[in-house]
Amino acid sequence: RDVLEIARVERPDAGLYDIFVDLPAPLVPRYLRAEVSERVAADGQVVRPLNEESARCAITSLKAQQVEAIAVSLIFSFRNPDHERRVRELCCRLFPEAVVSLSSEIAPEFREYERTSTVVINAYLQPVITRYLDNLVKAVEQRYGQLDLRIMQANGGSMSVADAKGRAVNMVNSGPAGGALAAAFVGRLSGDEQIVGVDMGGTSFDIGLIIGGQPHTSSEGQFEGYPVKIPMIDVHAIGAGGGSLAWIDKGEALNVGPESAGADPGPACYGKGDLPTVTDANLVLGRLNPAYFLGGAMKLDAQRARQALQEYVAAPLGLPVEEAAAGVVRVVNANMVRGISTNTIEKGLDARDFSLLPYGGAGPLHAVDLARELGMKRVIVPPYPGVFSALGLLVAHTRYDYVATVAANEKSVVPADLEGRFAAMEAQGQAQLLAQHVPADKIRLVRTADLRYEGQSYELNTPVPPGPLTAEQVRRVVDAFHKLHYQLYAYGSVDEQVEFINLRVTAIGLSPEVRLGVKQQDLAGTLRENLSGFAKETTKNRRSVYFFEHGFVETLILDRANLPPGATFTGPCLVEEIASTTVVPPGAQGRVDEVGSLIIEWR
């Protein structure tokens, strides 16, 4: 009953220095948590049959409290789900109005706290998601007729509406996952498969790694401090966005974020709020065009931005307002650099081996400064960065994930047994995709396994070759684990015994190919012209813009809509578009590639 409160008997990382920080309160208060009498052993054998009277009492009690949803999480149900299924049958009979989620279906793997947390989040979201999807389907069908509507998942794949209603937890953080998927897609088109994708919007800065052309994924994540035991694209978020507030602490040091002005009232320059933000700082530094925000649909109040920075930053620090604005940008850049460094180093990676792909409305404003600080050599600004995550939803494949816990030592695993478990999950995945009209030749099945050294608490997900598995292939999987462990922790021991904990299968239904279209223009005449002639066609105007180490510089302003594939440009310049602005500092060179991305490099 108290597994949600006991959790892992540890305080959050921030509690190491802040005694007032605590874990978030359980999503379900104790009076709404009930026990039933039953017990399944670790091997799946029934030790004590389900006492159905205790289950009826629990269900009746919850019904009296008028709950909307019930989460069922019984000990070792991932080994034997019969008791959970029987509880659901009783719920449907005694309390048919409630939706029911089973941990043996949502997260069928060991670790009861994480499994329980995941199924509770699923149950918590399910009624809301169901109502939302019903309304969405109705609205879409009224406008477009019958469609095969797909819903984005946190794992980077899509699923049917029917599946989404039962697996609401899979939609957690699906928006950021779409951005990482789009970053991988555009990176491959631009010939780069090692990408750090960064989404800087109004409130947060989301960091996703693209390794070998694919987003980095994890089988364990968190949502608002609660563990979620589902495969997720690994996106790390920090409080650094265009709306992040600039403030002075008691030690008279400048801070930026994590608090944000949000959409309402928003930055001071939006005309409602009075507190200074990163957007206000960029406007004061000339990096934003007050007359061309959102393509001119919204005017920015530059004087209000100056007043906010003067009152809350410049005056307390005794600085000119321009220096205060530059300080705000420096601080938020430092926060973002630290976030990227942490996210790469913790995975045994070097940021210098990656290109930076920024998106979100504010991402291209800061991208080159961040990349230079990190020792990167290339920035790829994709087309339409302000709405870039939507592209990820478009290119997402249909995807379903399956898991089976084995918890066996490498010496005791039988390849035929592993093969049987993999084959069963693959058959389930194929059947689910075929039922959704995915052609057989568009189905891909991927095997992995969670391995660890004997005695360790957590595992590493390791690739497994397609079957049938042999003893030699099992040995290769173990060797791959040793190498992966060394890459991440600079430590590996081939003498240690390795345990197979979970087997995983990802079933993918390939979506139709998506191609990015760009304006086809006759480049011959344009490329024959010199820079001044070219600038006449693409330049909007010039204005004074602040660049670090240079101060304010008279800067060329280019309109991205008029930059065709093959066009080149040299900093200092700004490239403006409807929902974003790219800052190209002195010493940087840029070009437009064949899919419309801005490729910016420097020496």
mmCIF file of N, CA and C in Angstrom, residues 317-395:
data_model
loop_
_atom_site.group_PDB
_atom_site.id
_atom_site.type_symbol
_atom_site.label_atom_id
_atom_site.label_comp_id
_atom_site.label_asym_id
_atom_site.label_seq_id
_atom_site.Cartn_x
_atom_site.Cartn_y
_atom_site.Cartn_z
ATOM 1 N N LEU A 317 23.082 46.376 -10.445
ATOM 2 C CA LEU A 317 24.480 46.012 -10.681
ATOM 3 C C LEU A 317 25.337 47.217 -11.064
ATOM 4 N N GLY A 318 24.715 48.388 -11.250
ATOM 5 C CA GLY A 318 25.468 49.581 -11.627
ATOM 6 C C GLY A 318 26.049 49.481 -13.022
ATOM 7 N N LEU A 319 25.282 48.928 -13.966
ATOM 8 C CA LEU A 319 25.761 48.730 -15.334
ATOM 9 C C LEU A 319 24.885 49.472 -16.327
ATOM 10 N N PRO A 320 25.442 49.827 -17.490
ATOM 11 C CA PRO A 320 24.586 50.307 -18.581
ATOM 12 C C PRO A 320 23.618 49.191 -18.985
ATOM 13 N N VAL A 321 22.474 49.573 -19.508
ATOM 14 C CA VAL A 321 21.454 48.580 -19.802
ATOM 15 C C VAL A 321 21.919 47.582 -20.866
ATOM 16 N N GLU A 322 22.759 48.040 -21.811
ATOM 17 C CA GLU A 322 23.249 47.125 -22.847
ATOM 18 C C GLU A 322 24.173 46.067 -22.249
ATOM 19 N N GLU A 323 25.016 46.483 -21.300
ATOM 20 C CA GLU A 323 25.892 45.500 -20.650
ATOM 21 C C GLU A 323 25.083 44.526 -19.800
ATOM 22 N N ALA A 324 24.029 45.026 -19.176
ATOM 23 C CA ALA A 324 23.162 44.147 -18.399
ATOM 24 C C ALA A 324 22.495 43.117 -19.307
ATOM 25 N N ALA A 325 22.026 43.551 -20.476
ATOM 26 C CA ALA A 325 21.402 42.629 -21.425
ATOM 27 C C ALA A 325 22.398 41.588 -21.907
ATOM 28 N N ALA A 326 23.628 42.019 -22.184
ATOM 29 C CA ALA A 326 24.657 41.077 -22.607
ATOM 30 C C ALA A 326 24.956 40.071 -21.499
ATOM 31 N N GLY A 327 24.937 40.546 -20.251
ATOM 32 C CA GLY A 327 25.151 39.642 -19.128
ATOM 33 C C GLY A 327 24.067 38.593 -19.019
ATOM 34 N N VAL A 328 22.820 38.996 -19.272
ATOM 35 C CA VAL A 328 21.713 38.041 -19.230
ATOM 36 C C VAL A 328 21.924 36.946 -20.263
ATOM 37 N N VAL A 329 22.313 37.339 -21.473
ATOM 38 C CA VAL A 329 22.534 36.337 -22.528
ATOM 39 C C VAL A 329 23.726 35.456 -22.180
ATOM 40 N N ARG A 330 24.784 36.042 -21.617
ATOM 41 C CA ARG A 330 25.942 35.224 -21.229
ATOM 42 C C ARG A 330 25.561 34.181 -20.179
ATOM 43 N N VAL A 331 24.758 34.595 -19.191
ATOM 44 C CA VAL A 331 24.391 33.668 -18.123
ATOM 45 C C VAL A 331 23.520 32.542 -18.645
ATOM 46 N N VAL A 332 22.513 32.879 -19.459
ATOM 47 C CA VAL A 332 21.651 31.808 -19.976
ATOM 48 C C VAL A 332 22.440 30.904 -20.909
ATOM 49 N N ASN A 333 23.392 31.460 -21.667
ATOM 50 C CA ASN A 333 24.253 30.613 -22.510
ATOM 51 C C ASN A 333 25.076 29.651 -21.657
ATOM 52 N N ALA A 334 25.608 30.160 -20.552
ATOM 53 C CA ALA A 334 26.394 29.300 -19.665
ATOM 54 C C ALA A 334 25.543 28.174 -19.107
ATOM 55 N N ASN A 335 24.294 28.464 -18.753
ATOM 56 C CA ASN A 335 23.394 27.416 -18.263
ATOM 57 C C ASN A 335 23.163 26.347 -19.323
ATOM 58 N N MET A 336 22.979 26.779 -20.562
ATOM 59 C CA MET A 336 22.716 25.829 -21.644
ATOM 60 C C MET A 336 23.959 25.026 -21.993
ATOM 61 N N VAL A 337 25.112 25.666 -21.988
ATOM 62 C CA VAL A 337 26.368 24.944 -22.233
ATOM 63 C C VAL A 337 26.577 23.869 -21.171
ATOM 64 N N ARG A 338 26.306 24.227 -19.916
ATOM 65 C CA ARG A 338 26.454 23.251 -18.841
ATOM 66 C C ARG A 338 25.481 22.086 -19.033
ATOM 67 N N GLY A 339 24.266 22.387 -19.456
ATOM 68 C CA GLY A 339 23.293 21.327 -19.689
ATOM 69 C C GLY A 339 23.726 20.378 -20.789
ATOM 70 N N ILE A 340 24.251 20.914 -21.893
ATOM 71 C CA ILE A 340 24.721 20.069 -22.991
ATOM 72 C C ILE A 340 25.926 19.249 -22.555
ATOM 73 N N SER A 341 26.860 19.887 -21.858
ATOM 74 C CA SER A 341 28.061 19.174 -21.401
ATOM 75 C C SER A 341 27.701 18.016 -20.487
ATOM 76 N N THR A 342 26.810 18.277 -19.534
ATOM 77 C CA THR A 342 26.391 17.228 -18.610
ATOM 78 C C THR A 342 25.733 16.085 -19.351
ATOM 79 N N ASN A 343 24.878 16.413 -20.306
ATOM 80 C CA ASN A 343 24.121 15.388 -21.023
ATOM 81 C C ASN A 343 25.015 14.515 -21.897
ATOM 82 N N THR A 344 26.110 15.062 -22.396
ATOM 83 C CA THR A 344 27.021 14.264 -23.220
ATOM 84 C C THR A 344 28.040 13.514 -22.367
ATOM 85 N N ILE A 345 28.633 14.187 -21.407
ATOM 86 C CA ILE A 345 29.675 13.555 -20.594
ATOM 87 C C ILE A 345 29.118 12.376 -19.811
ATOM 88 N N GLU A 346 27.897 12.507 -19.278
ATOM 89 C CA GLU A 346 27.304 11.416 -18.508
ATOM 90 C C GLU A 346 27.091 10.159 -19.347
ATOM 91 N N LYS A 347 27.075 10.319 -20.661
ATOM 92 C CA LYS A 347 26.902 9.171 -21.551
ATOM 93 C C LYS A 347 28.217 8.762 -22.192
ATOM 94 N N GLY A 348 29.327 9.294 -21.675
ATOM 95 C CA GLY A 348 30.633 8.919 -22.190
ATOM 96 C C GLY A 348 30.924 9.501 -23.552
ATOM 97 N N LEU A 349 30.322 10.649 -23.879
ATOM 98 C CA LEU A 349 30.459 11.249 -25.201
ATOM 99 C C LEU A 349 31.139 12.607 -25.103
ATOM 100 N N ASP A 350 31.725 13.038 -26.218
ATOM 101 C CA ASP A 350 32.421 14.317 -26.299
ATOM 102 C C ASP A 350 31.620 15.225 -27.223
ATOM 103 N N ALA A 351 31.156 16.352 -26.699
ATOM 104 C CA ALA A 351 30.334 17.266 -27.495
ATOM 105 C C ALA A 351 31.055 17.739 -28.746
ATOM 106 N N ARG A 352 32.379 17.746 -28.733
ATOM 107 C CA ARG A 352 33.130 18.215 -29.892
ATOM 108 C C ARG A 352 32.981 17.297 -31.101
ATOM 109 N N ASP A 353 32.488 16.086 -30.871
ATOM 110 C CA ASP A 353 32.270 15.142 -31.973
ATOM 111 C C ASP A 353 30.898 15.313 -32.617
ATOM 112 N N PHE A 354 30.126 16.300 -32.158
ATOM 113 C CA PHE A 354 28.755 16.472 -32.617
ATOM 114 C C PHE A 354 28.571 17.829 -33.289
ATOM 115 N N SER A 355 27.534 17.913 -34.093
ATOM 116 C CA SER A 355 27.061 19.195 -34.609
ATOM 117 C C SER A 355 25.857 19.618 -33.780
ATOM 118 N N LEU A 356 25.612 20.925 -33.727
ATOM 119 C CA LEU A 356 24.485 21.447 -32.957
ATOM 120 C C LEU A 356 23.350 21.780 -33.920
ATOM 121 N N LEU A 357 22.169 21.255 -33.610
ATOM 122 C CA LEU A 357 20.991 21.552 -34.425
ATOM 123 C C LEU A 357 19.965 22.235 -33.525
ATOM 124 N N PRO A 358 19.820 23.560 -33.649
ATOM 125 C CA PRO A 358 18.912 24.300 -32.769
ATOM 126 C C PRO A 358 17.532 24.459 -33.398
ATOM 127 N N TYR A 359 16.517 24.452 -32.570
ATOM 128 C CA TYR A 359 15.170 24.739 -33.039
ATOM 129 C C TYR A 359 14.378 25.346 -31.893
ATOM 130 N N GLY A 360 13.075 25.515 -32.085
ATOM 131 C CA GLY A 360 12.331 26.361 -31.174
ATOM 132 C C GLY A 360 12.545 27.804 -31.603
ATOM 133 N N GLY A 361 11.661 28.686 -31.212
ATOM 134 C CA GLY A 361 11.773 30.060 -31.659
ATOM 135 C C GLY A 361 13.079 30.731 -31.277
ATOM 136 N N ALA A 362 13.633 30.383 -30.096
ATOM 137 C CA ALA A 362 14.830 31.065 -29.596
ATOM 138 C C ALA A 362 16.121 30.305 -29.870
ATOM 139 N N GLY A 363 16.043 29.045 -30.276
ATOM 140 C CA GLY A 363 17.250 28.234 -30.440
ATOM 141 C C GLY A 363 18.298 28.837 -31.365
ATOM 142 N N PRO A 364 17.951 29.238 -32.596
ATOM 143 C CA PRO A 364 18.963 29.786 -33.511
ATOM 144 C C PRO A 364 19.590 31.096 -33.052
ATOM 145 N N LEU A 365 18.933 31.836 -32.143
ATOM 146 C CA LEU A 365 19.522 33.062 -31.617
ATOM 147 C C LEU A 365 20.824 32.796 -30.871
ATOM 148 N N HIS A 366 20.898 31.665 -30.189
ATOM 149 C CA HIS A 366 22.022 31.385 -29.294
ATOM 150 C C HIS A 366 22.945 30.284 -29.819
ATOM 151 N N ALA A 367 22.579 29.623 -30.913
ATOM 152 C CA ALA A 367 23.212 28.377 -31.306
ATOM 153 C C ALA A 367 24.710 28.499 -31.565
ATOM 154 N N VAL A 368 25.126 29.473 -32.369
ATOM 155 C CA VAL A 368 26.546 29.556 -32.724
ATOM 156 C C VAL A 368 27.395 29.859 -31.498
ATOM 157 N N ASP A 369 26.906 30.732 -30.617
ATOM 158 C CA ASP A 369 27.649 31.017 -29.380
ATOM 159 C C ASP A 369 27.809 29.751 -28.543
ATOM 160 N N LEU A 370 26.752 28.955 -28.437
ATOM 161 C CA LEU A 370 26.824 27.711 -27.658
ATOM 162 C C LEU A 370 27.802 26.734 -28.296
ATOM 163 N N ALA A 371 27.696 26.557 -29.597
ATOM 164 C CA ALA A 371 28.547 25.581 -30.283
ATOM 165 C C ALA A 371 30.018 25.955 -30.172
ATOM 166 N N ARG A 372 30.317 27.235 -30.318
ATOM 167 C CA ARG A 372 31.713 27.672 -30.187
ATOM 168 C C ARG A 372 32.247 27.405 -28.784
ATOM 169 N N GLU A 373 31.429 27.700 -27.785
ATOM 170 C CA GLU A 373 31.850 27.484 -26.405
ATOM 171 C C GLU A 373 32.129 26.009 -26.140
ATOM 172 N N LEU A 374 31.376 25.125 -26.777
ATOM 173 C CA LEU A 374 31.514 23.684 -26.571
ATOM 174 C C LEU A 374 32.582 23.054 -27.456
ATOM 175 N N GLY A 375 33.185 23.822 -28.346
ATOM 176 C CA GLY A 375 34.206 23.284 -29.234
ATOM 177 C C GLY A 375 33.648 22.572 -30.448
ATOM 178 N N MET A 376 32.359 22.748 -30.707
ATOM 179 C CA MET A 376 31.768 22.179 -31.913
ATOM 180 C C MET A 376 32.212 22.988 -33.138
ATOM 181 N N LYS A 377 32.055 22.390 -34.310
ATOM 182 C CA LYS A 377 32.511 23.048 -35.525
ATOM 183 C C LYS A 377 31.378 23.381 -36.494
ATOM 184 N N ARG A 378 30.145 23.011 -36.141
ATOM 185 C CA ARG A 378 29.078 23.145 -37.129
ATOM 186 C C ARG A 378 27.732 23.340 -36.455
ATOM 187 N N VAL A 379 26.914 24.228 -37.017
ATOM 188 C CA VAL A 379 25.535 24.420 -36.588
ATOM 189 C C VAL A 379 24.634 24.189 -37.800
ATOM 190 N N ILE A 380 23.559 23.431 -37.601
ATOM 191 C CA ILE A 380 22.578 23.174 -38.653
ATOM 192 C C ILE A 380 21.249 23.763 -38.193
ATOM 193 N N VAL A 381 20.817 24.835 -38.853
ATOM 194 C CA VAL A 381 19.531 25.441 -38.502
ATOM 195 C C VAL A 381 18.499 24.909 -39.501
ATOM 196 N N PRO A 382 17.552 24.092 -39.056
ATOM 197 C CA PRO A 382 16.626 23.456 -39.991
ATOM 198 C C PRO A 382 15.590 24.443 -40.513
ATOM 199 N N PRO A 383 14.893 24.074 -41.577
ATOM 200 C CA PRO A 383 13.783 24.924 -42.027
ATOM 201 C C PRO A 383 12.696 25.019 -40.962
ATOM 202 N N TYR A 384 12.082 26.165 -40.827
ATOM 203 C CA TYR A 384 10.978 26.404 -39.901
ATOM 204 C C TYR A 384 11.283 25.918 -38.482
ATOM 205 N N PRO A 385 12.347 26.418 -37.878
ATOM 206 C CA PRO A 385 12.721 25.930 -36.543
ATOM 207 C C PRO A 385 11.668 26.214 -35.475
ATOM 208 N N GLY A 386 10.838 27.239 -35.666
ATOM 209 C CA GLY A 386 9.846 27.577 -34.660
ATOM 210 C C GLY A 386 8.764 26.530 -34.496
ATOM 211 N N VAL A 387 8.529 25.714 -35.526
ATOM 212 C CA VAL A 387 7.509 24.662 -35.452
ATOM 213 C C VAL A 387 8.123 23.308 -35.801
ATOM 214 N N PHE A 388 9.388 23.154 -35.462
ATOM 215 C CA PHE A 388 10.175 22.011 -35.936
ATOM 216 C C PHE A 388 9.690 20.680 -35.368
ATOM 217 N N SER A 389 9.235 20.660 -34.119
ATOM 218 C CA SER A 389 8.824 19.391 -33.511
ATOM 219 C C SER A 389 7.682 18.734 -34.288
ATOM 220 N N ALA A 390 6.863 19.545 -34.965
ATOM 221 C CA ALA A 390 5.763 18.992 -35.749
ATOM 222 C C ALA A 390 6.284 18.094 -36.869
ATOM 223 N N LEU A 391 7.475 18.418 -37.407
ATOM 224 C CA LEU A 391 8.066 17.571 -38.441
ATOM 225 C C LEU A 391 8.362 16.180 -37.903
ATOM 226 N N GLY A 392 8.772 16.116 -36.636
ATOM 227 C CA GLY A 392 9.058 14.814 -36.033
ATOM 228 C C GLY A 392 7.831 13.932 -35.988
ATOM 229 N N LEU A 393 6.661 14.522 -35.733
ATOM 230 C CA LEU A 393 5.440 13.744 -35.730
ATOM 231 C C LEU A 393 5.128 13.216 -37.116
ATOM 232 N N LEU A 394 5.475 14.008 -38.132
ATOM 233 C CA LEU A 394 5.199 13.608 -39.506
ATOM 234 C C LEU A 394 6.073 12.431 -39.945
ATOM 235 N N VAL A 395 7.335 12.409 -39.522
ATOM 236 C CA VAL A 395 8.256 11.355 -39.974
ATOM 237 C C VAL A 395 8.265 10.142 -39.044
#
